[in-house]
Amino acid sequence: MKGEGQGVGVEVFEDIEGTTSAKKAFLLLIKAFVGTGILFLPKAFSNGGLIFSMIVLSVVATITAVAMLLLVKVRLQVPGNFEDIGGKLYGKPMKIVVMTSITISQMGFCCAYFIFVAQNLYDLTHSLSNCSVDIPVIYFILLQLVVYMPFSLARKIKAFSYTALLADVFILIGIVYILYRDIDKLTTVGTGDIQLFNSKDYPLFIGTALFSYEGIGLVLPVVNSMKEPRRFPAVLACVIVCATVVFVAVGAISYAAFGNVTETIILMNMPVGHSMTITVQFLYVFAIILTLPLMLFPAIDILEQGLFRKRSGRASTMVKWQKNLFRILLCLALAMIAWGGASNLDNFVALIGGFGCIPLLFIYPAMFHYKAVATKRVYRICNGLMIVFGFAVMVFVTYISIRSWSTAEVVNHCTAH
């Protein structure tokens, strides 16, 4: 499972508080980082260029680790989850802002994976039918609702814990296969046409890199669940290093192997019609189908709190069915948004990373640390710089992603005519 589960950790770990070993904490966090988002990294390396991407990925990893440690230090002073801390430090408006960011990021992840599954199913039907069947992507997006709508009605997040574990196994198999194919191509054919720095599309890489490291939502729950919380910094360092090594390996090696023909989803570059390629595509499709309801759960919870306040479905059948209808309509709305973003998945992922993830990764932890912990001038200055940096990167990446998307749409429109 990738770290798309902002705000879900309290429910997941509520029964194991103070019992989790450092080893288990490592496994929980590594699951939060290394997931299906890794499949977008080779195309992201193409957008950024080989050397630039490796450097930026390392910088993002470092800043992410620092931000997580800042959040942990704040948690020691201010009890509560992510949004509760914001509310206690800056008032209710800040709590709403944090909850909004969590909701946007979670819904963005869900839309991206709607597209991911649809494009893989589209590619699979082409491969299995020798291109004689051409079903529009929108139908594959809508087909997923058959699964997601019933799953969205679940009231307890623990219902998804075992499916998420199975999804992790599928993802691991896929990563091994991708690296095997990359190395085989490099040794038999050689490197593709690569760039060290892509001056045109490099901002898209920054957004995708941030998308990949979005695991901050599990930090506080994991710390709370640890038997020895003092060991968390060492655990986090190991997780960040391991995740970065995997990201660089898949991103750089795949990009080196396929060069400028690298697809948005690297599985599309694997041998067409090969039995193992088809198997891995199916496994990734199942992995997303099993985990997307878990990713959607925090957004549903936050939106229902805003819409229904304290009205409970336990006390009223009418309220229960109103909530059910809301959840179904939300799934349908996400499918429509996914349809709109299906033509430019790399731009869509970069936009989510820039607009949805940066505040949660950089801005809010620094703001919380500034208010709750930073007593020395140097710490306040560093917090301020991190806030300004995060805001500047958010605006820059969001602007470039939207502009690039608009340009691509114009080009496609002109080509079509």
CSV table of C-alpha atoms in Angstrom, one decimal:
chain,number,residue,atom,x,y,z
A,1,MET,CA,0.0,0.0,0.0
A,2,LYS,CA,1.3,3.4,-0.9
A,3,GLY,CA,1.2,6.3,1.6
A,4,GLU,CA,-2.0,7.6,0.2
A,5,GLY,CA,-3.8,6.9,3.5
A,6,GLN,CA,-3.8,10.4,5.0
A,7,GLY,CA,-5.6,10.4,8.3
A,8,VAL,CA,-6.4,6.7,8.3
A,9,GLY,CA,-3.8,5.5,10.7
A,10,VAL,CA,-5.6,6.1,14.0
A,11,GLU,CA,-8.2,3.6,13.1
A,12,VAL,CA,-5.8,1.1,11.7
A,13,PHE,CA,-3.5,1.1,14.8
A,14,GLU,CA,-5.9,1.8,17.6
A,15,ASP,CA,-5.6,-1.7,18.9
A,16,ILE,CA,-1.9,-2.0,18.9
A,17,GLU,CA,-0.8,1.2,20.6
A,18,GLY,CA,2.6,0.8,22.3
A,19,THR,CA,3.2,-2.7,21.0
A,20,THR,CA,4.7,-2.3,17.5
A,21,SER,CA,8.4,-3.2,17.2
A,22,ALA,CA,10.9,-1.1,15.2
A,23,LYS,CA,10.9,-3.8,12.5
A,24,LYS,CA,7.2,-3.8,12.1
A,25,ALA,CA,7.1,0.0,12.1
A,26,PHE,CA,9.7,-0.2,9.2
A,27,LEU,CA,7.5,-2.6,7.3
A,28,LEU,CA,4.4,-0.4,7.8
A,29,LEU,CA,6.1,2.7,6.6
A,30,ILE,CA,7.9,1.1,3.6
A,31,LYS,CA,4.4,-0.1,2.5
A,32,ALA,CA,3.2,3.5,2.8
A,33,PHE,CA,5.9,4.7,0.3
A,34,VAL,CA,6.5,1.9,-2.2
A,35,GLY,CA,3.3,1.2,-4.1
A,36,THR,CA,1.7,1.6,-7.5
A,37,GLY,CA,2.9,5.2,-7.8
A,38,ILE,CA,6.3,3.8,-8.6
A,39,LEU,CA,5.0,2.9,-12.1
A,40,PHE,CA,4.8,6.6,-13.0
A,41,LEU,CA,8.4,7.3,-12.1
A,42,PRO,CA,10.1,6.1,-15.3
A,43,LYS,CA,8.0,8.6,-17.4
A,44,ALA,CA,8.7,11.2,-14.7
A,45,PHE,CA,12.5,10.6,-15.2
A,46,SER,CA,11.8,11.2,-18.9
A,47,ASN,CA,10.2,14.5,-18.0
A,48,GLY,CA,13.0,15.6,-15.8
A,49,GLY,CA,16.1,14.0,-17.3
A,50,LEU,CA,18.2,11.3,-15.7
A,51,ILE,CA,20.7,13.3,-13.6
A,52,PHE,CA,18.2,16.0,-12.7
A,53,SER,CA,15.6,13.4,-11.6
A,54,MET,CA,18.1,11.5,-9.4
A,55,ILE,CA,19.2,14.7,-7.6
A,56,VAL,CA,15.7,16.1,-7.1
A,57,LEU,CA,14.4,12.7,-5.8
A,58,SER,CA,17.2,12.7,-3.2
A,59,VAL,CA,16.4,16.3,-2.2
A,60,VAL,CA,12.7,15.5,-1.9
A,61,ALA,CA,13.5,12.4,0.2
A,62,THR,CA,15.6,14.5,2.6
A,63,ILE,CA,13.1,17.3,3.0
A,64,THR,CA,10.3,14.7,3.5
A,65,ALA,CA,12.3,13.0,6.3
A,66,VAL,CA,12.9,16.4,8.0
A,67,ALA,CA,9.2,17.3,7.7
A,68,MET,CA,8.2,14.0,9.2
A,69,LEU,CA,10.5,14.4,12.1
A,70,LEU,CA,9.2,17.9,12.7
A,71,LEU,CA,5.7,16.6,12.8
A,72,VAL,CA,6.7,13.9,15.3
A,73,LYS,CA,8.2,16.5,17.6
A,74,VAL,CA,5.0,18.6,17.4
A,75,ARG,CA,3.0,15.5,18.3
A,76,LEU,CA,4.9,15.1,21.5
A,77,GLN,CA,3.8,18.6,22.5
A,78,VAL,CA,0.3,18.6,21.0
A,79,PRO,CA,-1.8,15.4,21.1
A,80,GLY,CA,-4.0,14.5,18.2
A,81,ASN,CA,-4.0,13.6,14.6
A,82,PHE,CA,-2.9,15.8,11.7
A,83,GLU,CA,-5.9,18.0,11.5
A,84,ASP,CA,-6.4,18.2,15.3
A,85,ILE,CA,-2.9,19.5,15.7
A,86,GLY,CA,-3.6,22.2,13.2
A,87,GLY,CA,-6.8,23.2,14.9
A,88,LYS,CA,-5.2,23.3,18.4
A,89,LEU,CA,-2.4,25.5,17.2
A,90,TYR,CA,-4.1,27.8,14.7
A,91,GLY,CA,-7.8,27.5,15.4
A,92,LYS,CA,-10.7,25.8,13.5
A,93,PRO,CA,-9.9,27.5,10.1
A,94,MET,CA,-6.5,25.7,10.0
A,95,LYS,CA,-8.2,22.4,10.9
A,96,ILE,CA,-10.5,22.9,7.9
A,97,VAL,CA,-7.6,23.8,5.7
A,98,VAL,CA,-5.7,20.6,6.6
A,99,MET,CA,-8.7,18.5,6.2
A,100,THR,CA,-9.3,20.1,2.8
A,101,SER,CA,-5.7,19.2,1.7
A,102,ILE,CA,-6.1,15.6,2.9
A,103,THR,CA,-9.4,15.3,1.0
A,104,ILE,CA,-8.0,16.8,-2.2
A,105,SER,CA,-4.9,14.6,-2.1
A,106,GLN,CA,-6.9,11.4,-1.4
A,107,MET,CA,-9.4,12.1,-4.1
A,108,GLY,CA,-6.6,13.0,-6.5
A,109,PHE,CA,-4.9,9.6,-5.8
A,110,CYS,CA,-8.2,7.8,-6.4
A,111,CYS,CA,-8.8,9.6,-9.7
A,112,ALA,CA,-5.2,8.8,-10.8
A,113,TYR,CA,-5.7,5.1,-10.0
A,114,PHE,CA,-9.1,5.1,-11.8
A,115,ILE,CA,-7.1,6.1,-14.9
A,116,PHE,CA,-4.3,3.6,-14.2
A,117,VAL,CA,-6.7,0.7,-14.0
A,118,ALA,CA,-8.6,1.8,-17.1
A,119,GLN,CA,-5.5,2.2,-19.2
A,120,ASN,CA,-4.2,-1.2,-18.1
A,121,LEU,CA,-7.5,-2.8,-18.9
A,122,TYR,CA,-7.6,-1.1,-22.3
A,123,ASP,CA,-4.0,-2.3,-23.1
A,124,LEU,CA,-4.9,-5.8,-21.9
A,125,THR,CA,-7.9,-6.0,-24.2
A,126,HIS,CA,-5.8,-4.9,-27.1
A,127,SER,CA,-3.1,-7.4,-26.4
A,128,LEU,CA,-5.5,-10.4,-25.8
A,129,SER,CA,-7.6,-9.5,-28.9
A,130,ASN,CA,-4.7,-8.7,-31.2
A,131,CYS,CA,-6.0,-5.2,-31.5
A,132,SER,CA,-9.4,-6.3,-32.9
A,133,VAL,CA,-11.2,-5.0,-29.8
A,134,ASP,CA,-11.1,-1.2,-29.2
A,135,ILE,CA,-13.2,-0.3,-26.1
A,136,PRO,CA,-13.1,3.4,-25.1
A,137,VAL,CA,-11.3,4.1,-21.8
A,138,ILE,CA,-14.4,5.7,-20.3
A,139,TYR,CA,-16.1,2.3,-20.2
A,140,PHE,CA,-13.2,0.8,-18.2
A,141,ILE,CA,-13.5,3.7,-15.8
A,142,LEU,CA,-17.2,3.2,-15.3
A,143,LEU,CA,-16.7,-0.6,-15.0
A,144,GLN,CA,-14.6,0.0,-11.8
A,145,LEU,CA,-17.6,1.5,-10.1
A,146,VAL,CA,-19.1,-2.0,-9.9
A,147,VAL,CA,-16.4,-2.7,-7.3
A,148,TYR,CA,-15.8,0.7,-5.7
A,149,MET,CA,-19.4,1.7,-5.0
A,150,PRO,CA,-20.1,-1.3,-2.7
A,151,PHE,CA,-16.7,-1.0,-1.1
A,152,SER,CA,-17.3,2.7,-0.4
A,153,LEU,CA,-20.3,1.7,1.9
A,154,ALA,CA,-17.9,0.1,4.4
A,155,ARG,CA,-17.9,1.9,7.7
A,156,LYS,CA,-14.7,0.5,9.2
A,157,ILE,CA,-11.3,0.9,7.7
A,158,LYS,CA,-10.1,-2.4,9.2
A,159,ALA,CA,-12.2,-4.1,6.5
A,160,PHE,CA,-9.5,-3.3,4.0
A,161,SER,CA,-6.4,-4.3,6.0
A,162,TYR,CA,-6.0,-7.8,4.5
A,163,THR,CA,-6.8,-6.7,0.9
A,164,ALA,CA,-4.1,-4.0,1.2
A,165,LEU,CA,-1.5,-6.6,2.3
A,166,LEU,CA,-2.4,-8.8,-0.7
A,167,ALA,CA,-2.0,-5.7,-2.9
A,168,ASP,CA,1.5,-5.2,-1.6
A,169,VAL,CA,2.5,-8.7,-2.7
A,170,PHE,CA,1.2,-8.0,-6.2
A,171,ILE,CA,3.1,-4.7,-6.3
A,172,LEU,CA,6.4,-6.4,-5.3
A,173,ILE,CA,6.0,-9.1,-8.0
A,174,GLY,CA,5.5,-6.3,-10.5
A,175,ILE,CA,8.6,-4.3,-9.4
A,176,VAL,CA,10.8,-7.4,-9.8
A,177,TYR,CA,9.4,-8.1,-13.2
A,178,ILE,CA,9.9,-4.5,-14.4
A,179,LEU,CA,13.5,-4.5,-13.3
A,180,TYR,CA,14.2,-7.9,-14.9
A,181,ARG,CA,12.8,-6.6,-18.3
A,182,ASP,CA,14.7,-3.3,-18.0
A,183,ILE,CA,18.0,-5.0,-17.3
A,184,ASP,CA,17.4,-7.6,-20.1
A,185,LYS,CA,16.8,-4.7,-22.6
A,186,LEU,CA,19.8,-2.8,-21.5
A,187,THR,CA,22.1,-5.8,-21.8
A,188,THR,CA,20.8,-6.9,-25.2
A,189,VAL,CA,19.8,-3.7,-27.0
A,190,GLY,CA,21.5,-1.0,-25.0
A,191,THR,CA,20.3,2.3,-23.6
A,192,GLY,CA,17.5,4.3,-25.2
A,193,ASP,CA,17.6,8.0,-26.2
A,194,ILE,CA,17.9,9.7,-22.9
A,195,GLN,CA,18.5,13.3,-21.6
A,196,LEU,CA,20.4,14.3,-18.5
A,197,PHE,CA,18.1,17.3,-18.0
A,198,ASN,CA,14.8,18.0,-19.8
A,199,SER,CA,14.5,21.8,-19.7
A,200,LYS,CA,10.9,21.6,-21.1
A,201,ASP,CA,9.1,19.2,-18.8
A,202,TYR,CA,11.2,19.1,-15.6
A,203,PRO,CA,8.5,20.6,-13.4
A,204,LEU,CA,6.3,17.6,-14.1
A,205,PHE,CA,9.0,15.4,-12.5
A,206,ILE,CA,8.9,17.4,-9.3
A,207,GLY,CA,5.1,16.9,-8.9
A,208,THR,CA,5.4,13.1,-9.5
A,209,ALA,CA,8.3,12.9,-7.1
A,210,LEU,CA,6.1,14.5,-4.4
A,211,PHE,CA,3.3,12.1,-5.3
A,212,SER,CA,5.6,9.2,-4.7
A,213,TYR,CA,6.8,10.3,-1.2
A,214,GLU,CA,3.3,11.1,0.1
A,215,GLY,CA,3.5,8.9,3.2
A,216,ILE,CA,3.3,11.5,5.9
A,217,GLY,CA,-0.2,10.4,6.9
A,218,LEU,CA,1.1,7.3,8.6
A,219,VAL,CA,3.8,8.9,10.6
A,220,LEU,CA,1.9,9.9,13.7
A,221,PRO,CA,-0.1,6.6,13.9
A,222,VAL,CA,3.1,4.5,13.6
A,223,VAL,CA,4.9,6.6,16.2
A,224,ASN,CA,2.0,6.2,18.6
A,225,SER,CA,1.9,2.4,18.0
A,226,MET,CA,5.7,1.9,18.6
A,227,LYS,CA,6.9,0.1,21.7
A,228,GLU,CA,10.1,2.3,21.6
A,229,PRO,CA,9.2,5.6,20.0
A,230,ARG,CA,12.7,6.9,20.4
A,231,ARG,CA,13.8,4.5,17.7
A,232,PHE,CA,11.5,6.2,15.1
A,233,PRO,CA,14.2,8.5,13.6
A,234,ALA,CA,16.4,5.6,12.8
A,235,VAL,CA,13.4,3.6,11.4
A,236,LEU,CA,12.4,6.6,9.3
A,237,ALA,CA,16.0,7.1,7.9
A,238,CYS,CA,16.0,3.4,6.8
A,239,VAL,CA,12.6,3.7,5.2
A,240,ILE,CA,13.5,6.9,3.3
A,241,VAL,CA,16.8,5.4,2.1
A,242,CYS,CA,15.2,2.1,1.0
A,243,ALA,CA,12.3,3.8,-0.7
A,244,THR,CA,14.6,6.2,-2.5
A,245,VAL,CA,16.9,3.4,-3.7
A,246,VAL,CA,13.8,1.5,-5.1
A,247,PHE,CA,12.5,4.7,-6.7
A,248,VAL,CA,15.8,5.6,-8.4
A,249,ALA,CA,16.3,2.0,-9.5
A,250,VAL,CA,12.9,1.6,-11.2
A,251,GLY,CA,12.8,5.2,-12.5
A,252,ALA,CA,16.4,5.5,-13.8
A,253,ILE,CA,16.9,1.9,-15.1
A,254,SER,CA,13.5,1.9,-16.9
A,255,TYR,CA,14.1,5.3,-18.4
A,256,ALA,CA,17.6,4.3,-19.5
A,257,ALA,CA,16.2,1.2,-21.1
A,258,PHE,CA,13.4,2.9,-23.0
A,259,GLY,CA,14.5,6.5,-23.3
A,260,ASN,CA,12.1,8.9,-25.0
A,261,VAL,CA,9.6,6.2,-25.8
A,262,THR,CA,8.9,5.6,-22.1
A,263,GLU,CA,5.2,5.4,-21.4
A,264,THR,CA,3.3,7.2,-18.6
A,265,ILE,CA,2.8,3.7,-17.1
A,266,ILE,CA,6.0,1.7,-17.5
A,267,LEU,CA,4.0,-1.6,-17.8
A,268,MET,CA,3.0,-0.3,-21.3
A,269,ASN,CA,6.7,-0.7,-22.4
A,270,MET,CA,6.8,-4.3,-21.4
A,271,PRO,CA,6.6,-7.0,-24.2
A,272,VAL,CA,3.1,-6.9,-25.7
A,273,GLY,CA,1.2,-10.1,-25.3
A,274,HIS,CA,3.8,-11.8,-23.2
A,275,SER,CA,2.2,-14.0,-20.6
A,276,MET,CA,4.2,-12.5,-17.7
A,277,THR,CA,3.4,-8.9,-18.8
A,278,ILE,CA,-0.3,-9.8,-18.9
A,279,THR,CA,-0.1,-11.4,-15.5
A,280,VAL,CA,1.7,-8.4,-13.9
A,281,GLN,CA,-0.8,-6.0,-15.5
A,282,PHE,CA,-3.6,-8.1,-14.0
A,283,LEU,CA,-1.9,-8.1,-10.6
A,284,TYR,CA,-1.5,-4.3,-10.6
A,285,VAL,CA,-5.1,-3.9,-11.6
A,286,PHE,CA,-6.2,-6.1,-8.7
A,287,ALA,CA,-3.7,-4.2,-6.4
A,288,ILE,CA,-5.4,-0.9,-7.2
A,289,ILE,CA,-8.9,-2.3,-7.0
A,290,LEU,CA,-8.1,-3.7,-3.5
A,291,THR,CA,-6.5,-0.5,-2.2
A,292,LEU,CA,-8.5,2.3,-3.8
A,293,PRO,CA,-11.4,2.0,-1.3
A,294,LEU,CA,-8.8,2.3,1.5
A,295,MET,CA,-7.4,5.5,-0.1
A,296,LEU,CA,-10.9,6.9,-0.5
A,297,PHE,CA,-11.9,6.2,3.1
A,298,PRO,CA,-10.3,9.4,4.7
A,299,ALA,CA,-11.9,11.7,2.1
A,300,ILE,CA,-15.4,10.1,2.7
A,301,ASP,CA,-14.9,10.5,6.5
A,302,ILE,CA,-14.0,14.1,6.2
A,303,LEU,CA,-16.7,15.1,3.8
A,304,GLU,CA,-19.4,13.3,5.8
A,305,GLN,CA,-18.3,15.1,8.9
A,306,GLY,CA,-18.8,18.4,7.0
A,307,LEU,CA,-22.1,17.5,5.4
A,308,PHE,CA,-23.8,15.5,8.2
A,309,ARG,CA,-22.2,16.9,11.3
A,310,LYS,CA,-23.1,14.7,14.2
A,311,ARG,CA,-26.0,13.0,12.6
A,312,SER,CA,-25.4,9.3,12.8
A,313,GLY,CA,-26.8,6.5,10.6
A,314,ARG,CA,-27.0,4.3,13.7
A,315,ALA,CA,-29.8,6.5,15.0
A,316,SER,CA,-31.6,7.1,11.8
A,317,THR,CA,-32.2,4.9,8.8
A,318,MET,CA,-32.8,8.0,6.6
A,319,VAL,CA,-29.4,9.4,7.5
A,320,LYS,CA,-27.7,6.1,6.8
A,321,TRP,CA,-29.1,5.9,3.3
A,322,GLN,CA,-28.4,9.6,2.7
A,323,LYS,CA,-24.7,8.8,3.5
A,324,ASN,CA,-24.8,5.7,1.3
A,325,LEU,CA,-26.2,7.8,-1.6
A,326,PHE,CA,-23.5,10.4,-1.0
A,327,ARG,CA,-20.7,7.8,-1.1
A,328,ILE,CA,-22.1,6.4,-4.4
A,329,LEU,CA,-22.3,9.8,-5.9
A,330,LEU,CA,-18.8,10.6,-4.8
A,331,CYS,CA,-17.5,7.5,-6.6
A,332,LEU,CA,-19.4,8.6,-9.7
A,333,ALA,CA,-17.9,12.1,-9.5
A,334,LEU,CA,-14.4,10.7,-9.2
A,335,ALA,CA,-15.0,8.6,-12.2
A,336,MET,CA,-16.0,11.6,-14.2
A,337,ILE,CA,-12.9,13.6,-13.0
A,338,ALA,CA,-10.8,10.6,-14.0
A,339,TRP,CA,-12.3,10.6,-17.4
A,340,GLY,CA,-11.3,14.2,-17.8
A,341,GLY,CA,-7.7,13.5,-16.8
A,342,ALA,CA,-7.3,10.2,-18.7
A,343,SER,CA,-5.7,11.9,-21.7
A,344,ASN,CA,-2.8,13.3,-19.7
A,345,LEU,CA,-2.0,11.0,-16.8
A,346,ASP,CA,1.5,12.3,-16.2
A,347,ASN,CA,0.2,15.9,-16.0
A,348,PHE,CA,-2.6,14.8,-13.7
A,349,VAL,CA,-0.2,13.0,-11.3
A,350,ALA,CA,2.1,16.0,-11.3
A,351,LEU,CA,-0.8,18.3,-10.5
A,352,ILE,CA,-1.9,16.1,-7.5
A,353,GLY,CA,1.7,16.0,-6.3
A,354,GLY,CA,2.1,19.8,-6.6
A,355,PHE,CA,-1.2,21.1,-5.3
A,356,GLY,CA,-2.4,18.2,-3.1
A,357,CYS,CA,0.8,16.8,-1.5
A,358,ILE,CA,3.2,19.8,-1.0
A,359,PRO,CA,1.1,21.4,1.8
A,360,LEU,CA,0.9,18.2,3.7
A,361,LEU,CA,4.6,17.4,3.2
A,362,PHE,CA,6.3,20.7,3.6
A,363,ILE,CA,4.1,23.6,4.6
A,364,TYR,CA,1.9,22.3,7.5
A,365,PRO,CA,4.7,20.4,9.4
A,366,ALA,CA,6.9,23.5,9.3
A,367,MET,CA,4.0,25.7,10.4
A,368,PHE,CA,3.1,23.4,13.3
A,369,HIS,CA,6.7,23.2,14.4
A,370,TYR,CA,7.1,27.0,14.2
A,371,LYS,CA,4.1,27.5,16.6
A,372,ALA,CA,4.6,24.6,19.0
A,373,VAL,CA,8.2,23.7,19.3
A,374,ALA,CA,10.6,26.2,17.7
A,375,THR,CA,11.9,28.4,20.5
A,376,LYS,CA,15.3,29.3,19.0
A,377,ARG,CA,15.6,31.9,16.3
A,378,VAL,CA,17.5,29.6,14.0
A,379,TYR,CA,14.6,27.0,14.1
A,380,ARG,CA,12.0,29.7,13.4
A,381,ILE,CA,14.1,30.9,10.4
A,382,CYS,CA,14.4,27.4,9.1
A,383,ASN,CA,10.7,26.8,9.5
A,384,GLY,CA,9.9,30.0,7.7
A,385,LEU,CA,12.2,29.1,4.8
A,386,MET,CA,10.6,25.7,4.5
A,387,ILE,CA,7.1,27.2,4.4
A,388,VAL,CA,8.1,29.7,1.8
A,389,PHE,CA,9.9,27.0,-0.2
A,390,GLY,CA,6.9,24.7,0.0
A,391,PHE,CA,4.5,27.4,-1.1
A,392,ALA,CA,6.7,28.5,-4.0
A,393,VAL,CA,7.2,25.0,-5.3
A,394,MET,CA,3.4,24.3,-4.9
A,395,VAL,CA,2.5,27.4,-7.0
A,396,PHE,CA,5.3,26.7,-9.6
A,397,VAL,CA,4.5,23.0,-10.1
A,398,THR,CA,0.7,23.6,-10.1
A,399,TYR,CA,1.0,26.4,-12.7
A,400,ILE,CA,3.4,24.4,-15.0
A,401,SER,CA,1.2,21.2,-14.8
A,402,ILE,CA,-1.9,23.1,-15.7
A,403,ARG,CA,-0.1,25.0,-18.5
A,404,SER,CA,1.5,21.9,-19.9
A,405,TRP,CA,-1.9,20.1,-19.8
A,406,SER,CA,-3.6,23.0,-21.6
A,407,THR,CA,-0.9,23.0,-24.3
A,408,ALA,CA,-1.2,19.3,-24.8
A,409,GLU,CA,-5.0,19.6,-25.1
A,410,VAL,CA,-4.6,22.3,-27.8
A,411,VAL,CA,-2.0,20.2,-29.7
A,412,ASN,CA,-4.3,17.1,-29.6
A,413,HIS,CA,-7.3,19.2,-30.7
A,414,CYS,CA,-5.3,20.7,-33.7
A,415,THR,CA,-3.9,17.2,-34.6
A,416,ALA,CA,-7.5,15.8,-34.6
A,417,HIS,CA,-8.5,18.4,-37.1
